[in-house]
Short mmCIF file of C-alpha atoms in Angstrom, two decimals:
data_model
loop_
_atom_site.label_atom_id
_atom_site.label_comp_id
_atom_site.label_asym_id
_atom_site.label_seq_id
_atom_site.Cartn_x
_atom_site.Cartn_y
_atom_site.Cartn_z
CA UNK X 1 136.53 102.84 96.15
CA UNK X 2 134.29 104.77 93.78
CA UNK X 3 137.32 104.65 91.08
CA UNK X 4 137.07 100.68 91.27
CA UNK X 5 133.60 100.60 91.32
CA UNK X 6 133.31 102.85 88.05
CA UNK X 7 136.41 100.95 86.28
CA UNK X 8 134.31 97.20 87.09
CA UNK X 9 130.83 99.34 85.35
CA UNK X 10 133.32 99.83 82.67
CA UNK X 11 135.40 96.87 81.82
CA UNK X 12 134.68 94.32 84.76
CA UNK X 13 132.68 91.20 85.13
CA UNK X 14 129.39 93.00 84.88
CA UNK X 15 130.40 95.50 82.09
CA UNK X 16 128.68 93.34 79.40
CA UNK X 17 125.80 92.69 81.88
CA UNK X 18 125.44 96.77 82.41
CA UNK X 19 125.32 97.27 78.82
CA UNK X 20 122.85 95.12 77.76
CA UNK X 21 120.73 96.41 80.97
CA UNK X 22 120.89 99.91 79.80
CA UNK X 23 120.20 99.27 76.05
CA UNK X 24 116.89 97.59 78.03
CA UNK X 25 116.53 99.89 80.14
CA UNK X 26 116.59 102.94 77.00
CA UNK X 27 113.95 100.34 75.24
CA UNK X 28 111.67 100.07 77.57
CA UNK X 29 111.64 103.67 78.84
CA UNK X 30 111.43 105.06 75.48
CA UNK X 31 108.16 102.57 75.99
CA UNK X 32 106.83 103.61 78.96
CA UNK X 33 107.65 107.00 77.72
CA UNK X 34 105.26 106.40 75.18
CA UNK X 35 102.64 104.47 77.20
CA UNK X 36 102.41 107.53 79.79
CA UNK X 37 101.77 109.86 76.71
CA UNK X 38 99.30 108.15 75.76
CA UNK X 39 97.73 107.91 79.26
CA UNK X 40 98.08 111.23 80.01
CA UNK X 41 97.13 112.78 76.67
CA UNK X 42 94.72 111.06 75.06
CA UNK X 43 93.42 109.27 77.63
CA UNK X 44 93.17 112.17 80.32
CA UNK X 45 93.99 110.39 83.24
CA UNK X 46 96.76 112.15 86.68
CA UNK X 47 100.21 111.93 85.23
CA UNK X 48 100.88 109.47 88.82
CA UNK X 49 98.43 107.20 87.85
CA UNK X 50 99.38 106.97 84.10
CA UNK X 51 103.21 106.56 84.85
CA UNK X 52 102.43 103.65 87.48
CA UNK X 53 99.87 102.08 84.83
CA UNK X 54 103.22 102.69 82.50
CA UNK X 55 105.80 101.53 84.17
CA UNK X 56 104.24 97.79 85.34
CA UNK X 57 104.00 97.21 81.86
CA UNK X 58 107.36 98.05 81.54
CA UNK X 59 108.40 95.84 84.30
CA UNK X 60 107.28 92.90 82.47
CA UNK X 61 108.86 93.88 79.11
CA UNK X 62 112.03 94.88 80.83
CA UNK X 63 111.96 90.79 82.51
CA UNK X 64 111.33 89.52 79.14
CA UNK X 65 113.77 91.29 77.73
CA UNK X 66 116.78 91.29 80.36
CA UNK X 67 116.02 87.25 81.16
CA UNK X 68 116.47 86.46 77.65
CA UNK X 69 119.51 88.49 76.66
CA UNK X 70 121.07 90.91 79.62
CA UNK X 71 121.23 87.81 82.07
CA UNK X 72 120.87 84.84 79.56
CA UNK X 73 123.71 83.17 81.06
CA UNK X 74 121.29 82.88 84.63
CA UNK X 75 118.22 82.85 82.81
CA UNK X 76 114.94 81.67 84.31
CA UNK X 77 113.89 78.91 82.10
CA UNK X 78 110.71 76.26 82.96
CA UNK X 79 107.43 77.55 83.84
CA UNK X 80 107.65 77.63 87.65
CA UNK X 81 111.26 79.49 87.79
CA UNK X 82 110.69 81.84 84.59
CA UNK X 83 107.31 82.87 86.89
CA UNK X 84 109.18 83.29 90.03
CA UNK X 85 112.22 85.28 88.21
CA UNK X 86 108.55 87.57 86.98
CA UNK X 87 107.48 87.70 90.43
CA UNK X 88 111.00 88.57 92.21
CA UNK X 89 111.36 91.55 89.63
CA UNK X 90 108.25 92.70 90.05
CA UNK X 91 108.98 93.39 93.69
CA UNK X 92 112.30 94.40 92.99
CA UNK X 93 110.89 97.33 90.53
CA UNK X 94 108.07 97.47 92.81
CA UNK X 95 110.32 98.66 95.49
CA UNK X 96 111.61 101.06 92.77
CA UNK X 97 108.20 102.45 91.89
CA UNK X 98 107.67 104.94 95.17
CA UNK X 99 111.27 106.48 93.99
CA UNK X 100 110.23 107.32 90.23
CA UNK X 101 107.53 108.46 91.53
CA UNK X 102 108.49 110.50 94.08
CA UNK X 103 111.35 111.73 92.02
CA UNK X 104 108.61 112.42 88.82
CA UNK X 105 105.78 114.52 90.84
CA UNK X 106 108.96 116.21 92.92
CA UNK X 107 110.13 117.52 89.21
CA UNK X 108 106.42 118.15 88.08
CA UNK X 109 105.31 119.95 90.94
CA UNK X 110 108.07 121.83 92.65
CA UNK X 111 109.99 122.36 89.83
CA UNK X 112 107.74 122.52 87.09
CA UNK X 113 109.36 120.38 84.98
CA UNK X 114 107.37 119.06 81.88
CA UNK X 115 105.53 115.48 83.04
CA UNK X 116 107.75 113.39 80.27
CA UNK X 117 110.50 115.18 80.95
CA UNK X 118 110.99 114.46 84.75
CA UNK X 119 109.80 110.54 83.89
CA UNK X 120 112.90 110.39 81.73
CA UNK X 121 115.23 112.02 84.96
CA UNK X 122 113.14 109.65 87.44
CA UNK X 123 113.79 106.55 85.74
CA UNK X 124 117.74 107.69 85.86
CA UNK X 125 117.44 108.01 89.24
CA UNK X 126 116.11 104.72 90.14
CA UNK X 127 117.74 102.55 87.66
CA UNK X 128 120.99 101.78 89.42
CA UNK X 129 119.03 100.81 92.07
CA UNK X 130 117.00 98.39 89.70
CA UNK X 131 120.04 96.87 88.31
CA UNK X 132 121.93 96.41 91.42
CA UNK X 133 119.18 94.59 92.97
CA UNK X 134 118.04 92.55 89.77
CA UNK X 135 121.96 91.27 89.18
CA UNK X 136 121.80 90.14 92.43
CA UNK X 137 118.27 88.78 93.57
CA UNK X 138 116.05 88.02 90.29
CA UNK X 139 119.08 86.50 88.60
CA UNK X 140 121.43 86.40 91.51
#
């Protein structure tokens, strides 16, 4: 089961899909990587609140970005559907948000893993779970 599941990742249907989601995904978190840097460092504010302020404005580069090339064959074109497609992400990666965060104060305080550092592993974590439910609801 896991075999198949791997070999479809790899060369399936969704392959090209996966691809293009990743290079996305490495785009925008090298973004919000940036953004929470920024946050944190120069603008002094809790590592939580900086990497939730960081990663909504990743959500709606990542929608931009994925609706226009990762899932251009379903695309959300027209005001009122490219709005809902923004919408149905957003609580998509919304549902994701509690699990990168969870996964990033976990690292930071238990661990004591550096703040950009465990971002990097929590957006691993939950991006799977973002692309699994994006391929099938947002652009489903």
């Amino acid at each position: 089961m896991l075999r198949a599941v791997l070999r479809d990742l790899a060369s399936g249907p969704i392959a090209v899909q996966m691809r293009r989601f990743v290079v996305v995904g490495a785009l925008t978190a090298g973004l919000q990587l940036a953004l929470l840097w920024l946050f944190v460092d120069t603008a002094g504010l809790n590592y939580i609140v900086g990497a939730t302020i960081a990663i909504e404005i990743t959500i709606v580069c990542s929608y931009v970005l994925n609706n226009a090339w990762t899932f251009r064959a379903s695309q959300n074109t027209g005001a009122s559907e490219y709005l809902a497609g923004l919408l149905k992400t957003n609580l998509v990666r919304g549902t994701a948000i509690p699990i990168q965060l969870g996964v990033l104060a976990a690292l930071v305080e238990w661990a004591g893993v550096m703040y950009l550092i465990a971002n990097v592993a929590a957006i691993l974590v939950s991006g799977l779970y973002r692309f699994v439910l994006d391929a099938h609801w947002t652009w489903g």
